[in-house]
Amino acid sequence: MINLGQLKFAYKRKTVLFEQLNAKMDSGKIYGLLGHNGAGKTTMLKLIAGLLFPKSGFCNVLGFKPEYRNPNFIKDIYYIPEEFEFPAFSIEKYLKIHSVFYPDFDKVILNEILNEFDLSYESKLTTLSFGQKKKFLLAFAIATKCRILLMDEPTNGLDIPSKSKLRQIIAKYITDERSFIISTHQVRDLDNILDSVIVIERGQVIFSKSIEEIQQKLVFKKVKSLDDNKDILYSSRELGGFNVLTKNIHTEETKIDLETLYNAINTNKELVNNAFN
Ligand code: ADP
């Protein structure tokens, strides 16, 4: 569905951000694109959406070259930026103008999500709070029935109940035909909804595994003390003990702690990646 190979990209007059970016993403999956601020997450989403153009290498999305902006490609991809402006329209007027660009636009789905988020058609977009605007855009994006939905830091600006509603909605509307790619530096916000984790650091993919692989190869535990367990890949102190990450030697099944995984990768990516060999 998405295939980036040896992709090179630099902003004008800046040093190269992506030297040789490689990434593959399939349909039917929710991907978490994790990385610190400035790692290159937004840039990667914009390259996939065709809003930025690679210098070299290839970027194949749904069989198209995104930079050509083919109408059959554009109807199937939606990018929700981290920040955006709306015109002073009601939701109803916005829909009339924008939904026509998406031939499969589904008003039933839109109604369902607007109801879940307590938004009404009469609301004027400019009078909504930042969080409400984000919710509206998410509802609109899902209702387009696009095959690839790119969400850039979607939980920023949302309160805790809204974050959990967002997770529920994302999990509800994923289908075999589409994929959701969600960038965030707040890894806890995506707990329990991801199928795959991709971590980028300074323009490089430093980790890319499915949740299934992570569960098979790693064990997440809370322990009172750190005895001399040689299999510990990472540990962090917490109240009353430690969070530890170890290799999964005894085929245990533990709940993935995304934050511990992320911190472990950032501390020693080779050590974590070696656990998968
Ligand atoms: P992230 O989304 O992971 O926070 P970005 O993709 O936004 O990272 O940015 C990656 C790097 O590219 C940063 O160093 C940032 O300063 C730089 N950058 C982003 N946008 C531009 C731009 N329009 N012009 C020049 N540099 C940019």
PDB file of C-alpha atoms and ligand atoms in Angstrom:
ATOM      1  CA  MET A   1       0.000   0.000   0.000  1.00  0.00           C
ATOM      2  CA  ILE A   2       2.863   2.371   0.911  1.00  0.00           C
ATOM      3  CA  ASN A   3       6.423   1.718  -0.168  1.00  0.00           C
ATOM      4  CA  LEU A   4       9.233   4.203   0.411  1.00  0.00           C
ATOM      5  CA  GLY A   5      12.679   3.152  -0.797  1.00  0.00           C
ATOM      6  CA  GLN A   6      16.031   4.912  -0.449  1.00  0.00           C
ATOM      7  CA  LEU A   7      14.128   8.123  -0.296  1.00  0.00           C
ATOM      8  CA  LYS A   8      16.147  11.298  -0.011  1.00  0.00           C
ATOM      9  CA  PHE A   9      14.643  14.570   1.090  1.00  0.00           C
ATOM     10  CA  ALA A  10      15.898  17.980   2.249  1.00  0.00           C
ATOM     11  CA  TYR A  11      14.140  21.258   2.899  1.00  0.00           C
ATOM     12  CA  LYS A  12      15.626  24.062   0.813  1.00  0.00           C
ATOM     13  CA  ARG A  13      19.085  25.162   1.919  1.00  0.00           C
ATOM     14  CA  LYS A  14      18.887  22.828   4.921  1.00  0.00           C
ATOM     15  CA  THR A  15      20.995  19.757   5.547  1.00  0.00           C
ATOM     16  CA  VAL A  16      19.454  16.533   4.289  1.00  0.00           C
ATOM     17  CA  LEU A  17      16.683  15.243   6.571  1.00  0.00           C
ATOM     18  CA  PHE A  18      16.137  11.827   4.958  1.00  0.00           C
ATOM     19  CA  GLU A  19      19.247  10.305   3.412  1.00  0.00           C
ATOM     20  CA  GLN A  20      17.880   6.816   2.653  1.00  0.00           C
ATOM     21  CA  LEU A  21      14.425   6.387   4.139  1.00  0.00           C
ATOM     22  CA  ASN A  22      12.890   2.933   3.745  1.00  0.00           C
ATOM     23  CA  ALA A  23       9.411   2.021   4.987  1.00  0.00           C
ATOM     24  CA  LYS A  24       6.573  -0.306   4.005  1.00  0.00           C
ATOM     25  CA  MET A  25       2.983  -0.186   5.201  1.00  0.00           C
ATOM     26  CA  ASP A  26       0.094  -2.532   4.432  1.00  0.00           C
ATOM     27  CA  SER A  27      -3.666  -2.116   4.343  1.00  0.00           C
ATOM     28  CA  GLY A  28      -5.934  -3.068   7.230  1.00  0.00           C
ATOM     29  CA  LYS A  29      -3.492  -1.791   9.845  1.00  0.00           C
ATOM     30  CA  ILE A  30      -3.063   1.046  12.303  1.00  0.00           C
ATOM     31  CA  TYR A  31       0.518   2.293  12.344  1.00  0.00           C
ATOM     32  CA  GLY A  32       2.028   4.378  15.121  1.00  0.00           C
ATOM     33  CA  LEU A  33       4.751   6.664  13.807  1.00  0.00           C
ATOM     34  CA  LEU A  34       6.703   7.567  16.909  1.00  0.00           C
ATOM     35  CA  GLY A  35       9.628   9.916  17.366  1.00  0.00           C
ATOM     36  CA  HIS A  36      10.809  12.992  19.231  1.00  0.00           C
ATOM     37  CA  ASN A  37       9.950  16.496  18.047  1.00  0.00           C
ATOM     38  CA  GLY A  38      11.909  17.228  14.894  1.00  0.00           C
ATOM     39  CA  ALA A  39      12.552  13.538  14.077  1.00  0.00           C
ATOM     40  CA  GLY A  40      10.847  13.869  10.675  1.00  0.00           C
ATOM     41  CA  LYS A  41       7.352  12.439  11.294  1.00  0.00           C
ATOM     42  CA  THR A  42       5.408  15.308   9.708  1.00  0.00           C
ATOM     43  CA  THR A  43       7.793  15.387   6.758  1.00  0.00           C
ATOM     44  CA  MET A  44       7.306  11.657   6.187  1.00  0.00           C
ATOM     45  CA  LEU A  45       3.490  12.023   6.280  1.00  0.00           C
ATOM     46  CA  LYS A  46       3.667  14.938   3.825  1.00  0.00           C
ATOM     47  CA  LEU A  47       5.856  12.920   1.435  1.00  0.00           C
ATOM     48  CA  ILE A  48       3.294  10.086   1.536  1.00  0.00           C
ATOM     49  CA  ALA A  49       0.467  12.576   0.909  1.00  0.00           C
ATOM     50  CA  GLY A  50       2.325  14.176  -2.019  1.00  0.00           C
ATOM     51  CA  LEU A  51       2.586  17.552  -0.266  1.00  0.00           C
ATOM     52  CA  LEU A  52       6.404  17.375  -0.372  1.00  0.00           C
ATOM     53  CA  PHE A  53       8.486  15.820  -3.133  1.00  0.00           C
ATOM     54  CA  PRO A  54      11.477  13.500  -2.684  1.00  0.00           C
ATOM     55  CA  LYS A  55      14.852  14.473  -4.160  1.00  0.00           C
ATOM     56  CA  SER A  56      15.561  10.877  -5.146  1.00  0.00           C
ATOM     57  CA  GLY A  57      14.559   7.309  -4.319  1.00  0.00           C
ATOM     58  CA  PHE A  58      10.984   6.147  -4.680  1.00  0.00           C
ATOM     59  CA  CYS A  59       7.694   6.817  -2.969  1.00  0.00           C
ATOM     60  CA  ASN A  60       4.873   4.551  -4.117  1.00  0.00           C
ATOM     61  CA  VAL A  61       1.471   4.979  -2.485  1.00  0.00           C
ATOM     62  CA  LEU A  62      -1.577   2.972  -3.663  1.00  0.00           C
ATOM     63  CA  GLY A  63       0.295   2.396  -6.928  1.00  0.00           C
ATOM     64  CA  PHE A  64       0.687   6.145  -7.524  1.00  0.00           C
ATOM     65  CA  LYS A  65       3.542   8.606  -7.317  1.00  0.00           C
ATOM     66  CA  PRO A  66       2.013  11.022  -4.755  1.00  0.00           C
ATOM     67  CA  GLU A  67       3.771  14.091  -6.189  1.00  0.00           C
ATOM     68  CA  TYR A  68       1.761  13.777  -9.426  1.00  0.00           C
ATOM     69  CA  ARG A  69      -1.434  14.452  -7.405  1.00  0.00           C
ATOM     70  CA  ASN A  70      -3.559  12.164  -9.585  1.00  0.00           C
ATOM     71  CA  PRO A  71      -7.286  12.727  -8.725  1.00  0.00           C
ATOM     72  CA  ASN A  72      -7.728   8.961  -8.194  1.00  0.00           C
ATOM     73  CA  PHE A  73      -4.956   9.133  -5.619  1.00  0.00           C
ATOM     74  CA  ILE A  74      -6.176  12.304  -3.900  1.00  0.00           C
ATOM     75  CA  LYS A  75      -9.668  10.913  -3.305  1.00  0.00           C
ATOM     76  CA  ASP A  76      -8.121   7.999  -1.419  1.00  0.00           C
ATOM     77  CA  ILE A  77      -5.753   9.818   0.889  1.00  0.00           C
ATOM     78  CA  TYR A  78      -6.459  12.313   3.666  1.00  0.00           C
ATOM     79  CA  TYR A  79      -3.912  14.163   5.762  1.00  0.00           C
ATOM     80  CA  ILE A  80      -5.027  15.702   9.058  1.00  0.00           C
ATOM     81  CA  PRO A  81      -2.336  18.238   9.969  1.00  0.00           C
ATOM     82  CA  GLU A  82      -1.406  19.094  13.527  1.00  0.00           C
ATOM     83  CA  GLU A  83      -2.676  22.637  13.117  1.00  0.00           C
ATOM     84  CA  PHE A  84      -5.170  24.077  10.663  1.00  0.00           C
ATOM     85  CA  GLU A  85      -7.540  26.987   9.966  1.00  0.00           C
ATOM     86  CA  PHE A  86     -11.198  26.747   9.003  1.00  0.00           C
ATOM     87  CA  PRO A  87     -13.307  29.265   7.077  1.00  0.00           C
ATOM     88  CA  ALA A  88     -16.196  30.957   8.934  1.00  0.00           C
ATOM     89  CA  PHE A  89     -18.708  28.344   7.696  1.00  0.00           C
ATOM     90  CA  SER A  90     -21.174  26.115   9.479  1.00  0.00           C
ATOM     91  CA  ILE A  91     -20.324  22.402   9.421  1.00  0.00           C
ATOM     92  CA  GLU A  92     -23.225  21.989   6.976  1.00  0.00           C
ATOM     93  CA  LYS A  93     -21.788  24.510   4.492  1.00  0.00           C
ATOM     94  CA  TYR A  94     -18.283  23.082   4.823  1.00  0.00           C
ATOM     95  CA  LEU A  95     -19.640  19.636   3.970  1.00  0.00           C
ATOM     96  CA  LYS A  96     -21.499  20.921   0.922  1.00  0.00           C
ATOM     97  CA  ILE A  97     -18.300  22.433  -0.479  1.00  0.00           C
ATOM     98  CA  HIS A  98     -15.741  19.785   0.475  1.00  0.00           C
ATOM     99  CA  SER A  99     -17.478  16.397   0.457  1.00  0.00           C
ATOM    100  CA  VAL A 100     -17.964  16.486  -3.341  1.00  0.00           C
ATOM    101  CA  PHE A 101     -14.254  15.802  -3.822  1.00  0.00           C
ATOM    102  CA  TYR A 102     -14.750  12.363  -2.260  1.00  0.00           C
ATOM    103  CA  PRO A 103     -17.040  10.161  -4.381  1.00  0.00           C
ATOM    104  CA  ASP A 104     -17.505   7.588  -1.579  1.00  0.00           C
ATOM    105  CA  PHE A 105     -18.302  10.186   1.100  1.00  0.00           C
ATOM    106  CA  ASP A 106     -20.536   8.512   3.689  1.00  0.00           C
ATOM    107  CA  LYS A 107     -22.957  10.802   5.521  1.00  0.00           C
ATOM    108  CA  VAL A 108     -24.125   7.999   7.820  1.00  0.00           C
ATOM    109  CA  ILE A 109     -20.598   7.530   9.155  1.00  0.00           C
ATOM    110  CA  LEU A 110     -20.210  11.289   9.487  1.00  0.00           C
ATOM    111  CA  ASN A 111     -23.451  11.515  11.518  1.00  0.00           C
ATOM    112  CA  GLU A 112     -22.347   8.678  13.780  1.00  0.00           C
ATOM    113  CA  ILE A 113     -19.001  10.291  14.584  1.00  0.00           C
ATOM    114  CA  LEU A 114     -20.410  13.809  14.951  1.00  0.00           C
ATOM    115  CA  ASN A 115     -22.932  12.374  17.423  1.00  0.00           C
ATOM    116  CA  GLU A 116     -20.198  10.588  19.347  1.00  0.00           C
ATOM    117  CA  PHE A 117     -18.329  13.879  19.590  1.00  0.00           C
ATOM    118  CA  ASP A 118     -21.475  15.944  20.407  1.00  0.00           C
ATOM    119  CA  LEU A 119     -21.068  18.174  17.366  1.00  0.00           C
ATOM    120  CA  SER A 120     -24.033  19.543  15.434  1.00  0.00           C
ATOM    121  CA  TYR A 121     -24.379  20.531  11.773  1.00  0.00           C
ATOM    122  CA  GLU A 122     -25.336  24.089  12.697  1.00  0.00           C
ATOM    123  CA  SER A 123     -22.104  24.767  14.598  1.00  0.00           C
ATOM    124  CA  LYS A 124     -19.938  27.445  13.042  1.00  0.00           C
ATOM    125  CA  LEU A 125     -16.441  26.042  12.543  1.00  0.00           C
ATOM    126  CA  THR A 126     -14.611  29.172  13.717  1.00  0.00           C
ATOM    127  CA  THR A 127     -16.499  29.181  17.029  1.00  0.00           C
ATOM    128  CA  LEU A 128     -15.465  25.610  17.902  1.00  0.00           C
ATOM    129  CA  SER A 129     -12.631  24.990  20.352  1.00  0.00           C
ATOM    130  CA  PHE A 130      -9.364  23.620  18.968  1.00  0.00           C
ATOM    131  CA  GLY A 131     -10.249  20.133  20.243  1.00  0.00           C
ATOM    132  CA  GLN A 132     -13.728  20.289  18.656  1.00  0.00           C
ATOM    133  CA  LYS A 133     -12.236  21.375  15.328  1.00  0.00           C
ATOM    134  CA  LYS A 134      -9.887  18.385  15.464  1.00  0.00           C
ATOM    135  CA  LYS A 135     -12.817  16.081  16.180  1.00  0.00           C
ATOM    136  CA  PHE A 136     -14.770  17.495  13.246  1.00  0.00           C
ATOM    137  CA  LEU A 137     -11.837  17.029  10.895  1.00  0.00           C
ATOM    138  CA  LEU A 138     -11.385  13.444  12.061  1.00  0.00           C
ATOM    139  CA  ALA A 139     -15.111  12.762  11.472  1.00  0.00           C
ATOM    140  CA  PHE A 140     -14.885  14.311   7.996  1.00  0.00           C
ATOM    141  CA  ALA A 141     -11.701  12.388   7.150  1.00  0.00           C
ATOM    142  CA  ILE A 142     -13.160   9.013   8.163  1.00  0.00           C
ATOM    143  CA  ALA A 143     -16.399   9.754   6.304  1.00  0.00           C
ATOM    144  CA  THR A 144     -14.439  10.308   3.050  1.00  0.00           C
ATOM    145  CA  LYS A 145     -13.735   6.541   3.187  1.00  0.00           C
ATOM    146  CA  CYS A 146     -10.224   7.264   1.969  1.00  0.00           C
ATOM    147  CA  ARG A 147      -7.905   4.265   1.924  1.00  0.00           C
ATOM    148  CA  ILE A 148      -5.065   6.010   3.716  1.00  0.00           C
ATOM    149  CA  LEU A 149      -5.684   8.348   6.616  1.00  0.00           C
ATOM    150  CA  LEU A 150      -2.634  10.214   7.895  1.00  0.00           C
ATOM    151  CA  MET A 151      -3.029  11.843  11.306  1.00  0.00           C
ATOM    152  CA  ASP A 152      -0.353  14.206  12.552  1.00  0.00           C
ATOM    153  CA  GLU A 153      -0.295  14.386  16.362  1.00  0.00           C
ATOM    154  CA  PRO A 154      -4.107  13.913  16.545  1.00  0.00           C
ATOM    155  CA  THR A 155      -4.201  13.832  20.355  1.00  0.00           C
ATOM    156  CA  ASN A 156      -2.540  17.242  20.816  1.00  0.00           C
ATOM    157  CA  GLY A 157      -5.059  19.653  22.281  1.00  0.00           C
ATOM    158  CA  LEU A 158      -7.539  16.958  23.302  1.00  0.00           C
ATOM    159  CA  ASP A 159      -8.626  16.395  26.904  1.00  0.00           C
ATOM    160  CA  ILE A 160      -8.370  12.916  28.454  1.00  0.00           C
ATOM    161  CA  PRO A 161     -11.977  11.759  27.679  1.00  0.00           C
ATOM    162  CA  SER A 162     -11.583  13.013  24.082  1.00  0.00           C
ATOM    163  CA  LYS A 163      -8.322  11.097  23.686  1.00  0.00           C
ATOM    164  CA  SER A 164     -10.033   7.901  24.741  1.00  0.00           C
ATOM    165  CA  LYS A 165     -13.010   8.601  22.406  1.00  0.00           C
ATOM    166  CA  LEU A 166     -10.536   9.221  19.584  1.00  0.00           C
ATOM    167  CA  ARG A 167      -8.897   5.835  20.233  1.00  0.00           C
ATOM    168  CA  GLN A 168     -12.317   4.137  20.209  1.00  0.00           C
ATOM    169  CA  ILE A 169     -13.262   5.779  16.915  1.00  0.00           C
ATOM    170  CA  ILE A 170      -9.955   4.923  15.267  1.00  0.00           C
ATOM    171  CA  ALA A 171     -10.314   1.282  16.352  1.00  0.00           C
ATOM    172  CA  LYS A 172     -13.955   1.162  15.182  1.00  0.00           C
ATOM    173  CA  TYR A 173     -13.411   2.478  11.658  1.00  0.00           C
ATOM    174  CA  ILE A 174     -10.293   0.609  10.585  1.00  0.00           C
ATOM    175  CA  THR A 175     -11.157  -1.891   7.823  1.00  0.00           C
ATOM    176  CA  ASP A 176      -9.163  -4.376   5.726  1.00  0.00           C
ATOM    177  CA  GLU A 177      -9.157  -1.908   2.817  1.00  0.00           C
ATOM    178  CA  ARG A 178      -7.719   1.071   4.636  1.00  0.00           C
ATOM    179  CA  SER A 179      -4.789   1.971   6.836  1.00  0.00           C
ATOM    180  CA  PHE A 180      -4.382   4.636   9.488  1.00  0.00           C
ATOM    181  CA  ILE A 181      -0.969   6.181  10.124  1.00  0.00           C
ATOM    182  CA  ILE A 182      -0.763   8.180  13.301  1.00  0.00           C
ATOM    183  CA  SER A 183       2.244  10.262  14.268  1.00  0.00           C
ATOM    184  CA  THR A 184       2.852  11.183  17.873  1.00  0.00           C
ATOM    185  CA  HIS A 185       5.536  12.023  20.382  1.00  0.00           C
ATOM    186  CA  GLN A 186       3.078  11.221  23.190  1.00  0.00           C
ATOM    187  CA  VAL A 187       3.294   7.457  22.922  1.00  0.00           C
ATOM    188  CA  ARG A 188       0.898   6.642  25.770  1.00  0.00           C
ATOM    189  CA  ASP A 189      -1.939   8.215  23.772  1.00  0.00           C
ATOM    190  CA  LEU A 190      -1.841   5.330  21.289  1.00  0.00           C
ATOM    191  CA  ASP A 191      -1.756   2.504  23.827  1.00  0.00           C
ATOM    192  CA  ASN A 192      -3.814  -0.526  22.802  1.00  0.00           C
ATOM    193  CA  ILE A 193      -4.853   0.550  19.320  1.00  0.00           C
ATOM    194  CA  LEU A 194      -1.757  -0.031  17.196  1.00  0.00           C
ATOM    195  CA  ASP A 195      -1.018  -2.964  14.905  1.00  0.00           C
ATOM    196  CA  SER A 196       2.515  -1.803  14.170  1.00  0.00           C
ATOM    197  CA  VAL A 197       5.105   0.527  15.622  1.00  0.00           C
ATOM    198  CA  ILE A 198       7.542   2.575  13.541  1.00  0.00           C
ATOM    199  CA  VAL A 199      10.063   4.751  15.332  1.00  0.00           C
ATOM    200  CA  ILE A 200      12.014   7.436  13.531  1.00  0.00           C
ATOM    201  CA  GLU A 201      15.017   9.313  14.769  1.00  0.00           C
ATOM    202  CA  ARG A 202      16.827  12.052  12.856  1.00  0.00           C
ATOM    203  CA  GLY A 203      15.376  10.973   9.526  1.00  0.00           C
ATOM    204  CA  GLN A 204      15.966   7.228   9.967  1.00  0.00           C
ATOM    205  CA  VAL A 205      13.551   4.410  10.705  1.00  0.00           C
ATOM    206  CA  ILE A 206      15.243   2.878  13.759  1.00  0.00           C
ATOM    207  CA  PHE A 207      12.520   0.345  14.635  1.00  0.00           C
ATOM    208  CA  SER A 208       9.626  -1.150  12.684  1.00  0.00           C
ATOM    209  CA  LYS A 209       7.732  -4.145  14.060  1.00  0.00           C
ATOM    210  CA  SER A 210       4.186  -5.421  14.348  1.00  0.00           C
ATOM    211  CA  ILE A 211       2.533  -5.648  17.756  1.00  0.00           C
ATOM    212  CA  GLU A 212       2.443  -9.421  17.254  1.00  0.00           C
ATOM    213  CA  GLU A 213       6.232  -9.601  16.789  1.00  0.00           C
ATOM    214  CA  ILE A 214       6.786  -7.336  19.794  1.00  0.00           C
ATOM    215  CA  GLN A 215       4.573  -9.561  21.924  1.00  0.00           C
ATOM    216  CA  GLN A 216       6.422 -12.674  20.784  1.00  0.00           C
ATOM    217  CA  LYS A 217       9.915 -11.351  21.365  1.00  0.00           C
ATOM    218  CA  LEU A 218       9.635  -9.046  24.369  1.00  0.00           C
ATOM    219  CA  VAL A 219       8.308  -9.173  27.922  1.00  0.00           C
ATOM    220  CA  PHE A 220       7.119  -6.097  29.852  1.00  0.00           C
ATOM    221  CA  LYS A 221       7.077  -6.394  33.639  1.00  0.00           C
ATOM    222  CA  LYS A 222       7.024  -4.398  36.827  1.00  0.00           C
ATOM    223  CA  VAL A 223       9.491  -5.746  39.416  1.00  0.00           C
ATOM    224  CA  LYS A 224      10.426  -4.735  42.956  1.00  0.00           C
ATOM    225  CA  SER A 225      14.181  -5.007  42.470  1.00  0.00           C
ATOM    226  CA  LEU A 226      16.627  -5.516  39.627  1.00  0.00           C
ATOM    227  CA  ASP A 227      18.341  -8.806  40.397  1.00  0.00           C
ATOM    228  CA  ASP A 228      21.131  -9.759  38.038  1.00  0.00           C
ATOM    229  CA  ASN A 229      18.845 -10.730  35.194  1.00  0.00           C
ATOM    230  CA  LYS A 230      21.062 -10.808  32.115  1.00  0.00           C
ATOM    231  CA  ASP A 231      18.100 -10.610  29.780  1.00  0.00           C
ATOM    232  CA  ILE A 232      17.096  -7.093  30.803  1.00  0.00           C
ATOM    233  CA  LEU A 233      17.117  -4.824  27.770  1.00  0.00           C
ATOM    234  CA  TYR A 234      15.912  -1.731  29.576  1.00  0.00           C
ATOM    235  CA  SER A 235      14.675  -0.676  32.999  1.00  0.00           C
ATOM    236  CA  SER A 236      13.246   2.486  34.471  1.00  0.00           C
ATOM    237  CA  ARG A 237      12.529   3.309  38.085  1.00  0.00           C
ATOM    238  CA  GLU A 238       8.910   3.840  39.104  1.00  0.00           C
ATOM    239  CA  LEU A 239       7.087   4.089  42.402  1.00  0.00           C
ATOM    240  CA  GLY A 240       7.831   0.941  44.417  1.00  0.00           C
ATOM    241  CA  GLY A 241      10.037  -0.750  41.823  1.00  0.00           C
ATOM    242  CA  PHE A 242      11.048  -0.845  38.188  1.00  0.00           C
ATOM    243  CA  ASN A 243       9.525  -1.215  34.730  1.00  0.00           C
ATOM    244  CA  VAL A 244      11.637  -3.742  32.905  1.00  0.00           C
ATOM    245  CA  LEU A 245      11.859  -4.925  29.347  1.00  0.00           C
ATOM    246  CA  THR A 246      13.415  -8.336  28.716  1.00  0.00           C
ATOM    247  CA  LYS A 247      13.700 -10.857  25.916  1.00  0.00           C
ATOM    248  CA  ASN A 248      10.812 -13.302  25.800  1.00  0.00           C
ATOM    249  CA  ILE A 249      12.651 -16.524  26.531  1.00  0.00           C
ATOM    250  CA  HIS A 250       9.803 -18.502  28.130  1.00  0.00           C
ATOM    251  CA  THR A 251       7.080 -17.581  25.576  1.00  0.00           C
ATOM    252  CA  GLU A 252       5.213 -15.401  28.027  1.00  0.00           C
ATOM    253  CA  GLU A 253       2.419 -13.107  26.911  1.00  0.00           C
ATOM    254  CA  THR A 254       2.538  -9.689  28.558  1.00  0.00           C
ATOM    255  CA  LYS A 255       0.792  -6.410  27.839  1.00  0.00           C
ATOM    256  CA  ILE A 256       2.928  -4.063  25.761  1.00  0.00           C
ATOM    257  CA  ASP A 257       3.963  -0.898  27.557  1.00  0.00           C
ATOM    258  CA  LEU A 258       4.504   1.426  24.621  1.00  0.00           C
ATOM    259  CA  GLU A 259       6.315   4.057  26.641  1.00  0.00           C
ATOM    260  CA  THR A 260       8.834   1.553  28.033  1.00  0.00           C
ATOM    261  CA  LEU A 261       9.374   0.162  24.536  1.00  0.00           C
ATOM    262  CA  TYR A 262       9.895   3.645  23.117  1.00  0.00           C
ATOM    263  CA  ASN A 263      12.322   4.631  25.869  1.00  0.00           C
ATOM    264  CA  ALA A 264      14.214   1.362  25.413  1.00  0.00           C
ATOM    265  CA  ILE A 265      14.574   1.973  21.669  1.00  0.00           C
ATOM    266  CA  ASN A 266      15.778   5.510  22.264  1.00  0.00           C
ATOM    267  CA  THR A 267      18.298   4.330  24.866  1.00  0.00           C
ATOM    268  CA  ASN A 268      19.766   1.430  22.881  1.00  0.00           C
ATOM    269  CA  LYS A 269      18.113   0.654  19.552  1.00  0.00           C
ATOM    270  CA  GLU A 270      20.663  -2.061  18.638  1.00  0.00           C
ATOM    271  CA  LEU A 271      19.968  -3.998  21.833  1.00  0.00           C
ATOM    272  CA  VAL A 272      16.194  -3.907  21.302  1.00  0.00           C
ATOM    273  CA  ASN A 273      16.434  -4.756  17.592  1.00  0.00           C
ATOM    274  CA  ASN A 274      18.803  -7.662  18.347  1.00  0.00           C
ATOM    275  CA  ALA A 275      16.100  -9.262  20.477  1.00  0.00           C
ATOM    276  CA  PHE A 276      14.194  -9.840  17.197  1.00  0.00           C
ATOM    277  CA  ASN A 277      17.013 -11.702  15.456  1.00  0.00           C
TER     278      ASN A 277
HETATM  279  P1  ADP B   1       8.386  15.984  13.583  1.00  0.00           P
HETATM  280  O1  ADP B   1       7.053  15.942  12.904  1.00  0.00           O
HETATM  281  O2  ADP B   1       8.935  14.627  13.894  1.00  0.00           O
HETATM  282  O3  ADP B   1       8.378  16.878  14.797  1.00  0.00           O
HETATM  283  P2  ADP B   1       9.239  17.473  11.236  1.00  0.00           P
HETATM  284  O4  ADP B   1       9.072  16.567  10.078  1.00  0.00           O
HETATM  285  O5  ADP B   1       8.199  18.527  11.455  1.00  0.00           O
HETATM  286  O6  ADP B   1       9.460  16.620  12.569  1.00  0.00           O
HETATM  287  O7  ADP B   1      10.641  18.208  11.109  1.00  0.00           O
HETATM  288  C1  ADP B   1      11.863  17.518  10.851  1.00  0.00           C
HETATM  289  C2  ADP B   1      12.996  18.539  10.694  1.00  0.00           C
HETATM  290  O8  ADP B   1      12.773  19.331   9.532  1.00  0.00           O
HETATM  291  C3  ADP B   1      13.127  19.506  11.856  1.00  0.00           C
HETATM  292  O9  ADP B   1      14.498  19.721  12.088  1.00  0.00           O
HETATM  293  C4  ADP B   1      12.463  20.760  11.358  1.00  0.00           C
HETATM  294  O10 ADP B   1      13.031  21.894  11.938  1.00  0.00           O
HETATM  295  C5  ADP B   1      12.750  20.709   9.877  1.00  0.00           C
HETATM  296  N1  ADP B   1      11.686  21.383   9.093  1.00  0.00           N
HETATM  297  C6  ADP B   1      10.360  21.119   9.164  1.00  0.00           C
HETATM  298  N2  ADP B   1       9.655  21.893   8.288  1.00  0.00           N
HETATM  299  C7  ADP B   1      10.575  22.680   7.672  1.00  0.00           C
HETATM  300  C8  ADP B   1      10.493  23.702   6.654  1.00  0.00           C
HETATM  301  N3  ADP B   1       9.319  24.058   6.122  1.00  0.00           N
HETATM  302  N4  ADP B   1      11.648  24.296   6.265  1.00  0.00           N
HETATM  303  C9  ADP B   1      12.836  23.949   6.782  1.00  0.00           C
HETATM  304  N5  ADP B   1      12.982  22.972   7.741  1.00  0.00           N
HETATM  305  C10 ADP B   1      11.883  22.364   8.180  1.00  0.00           C
END
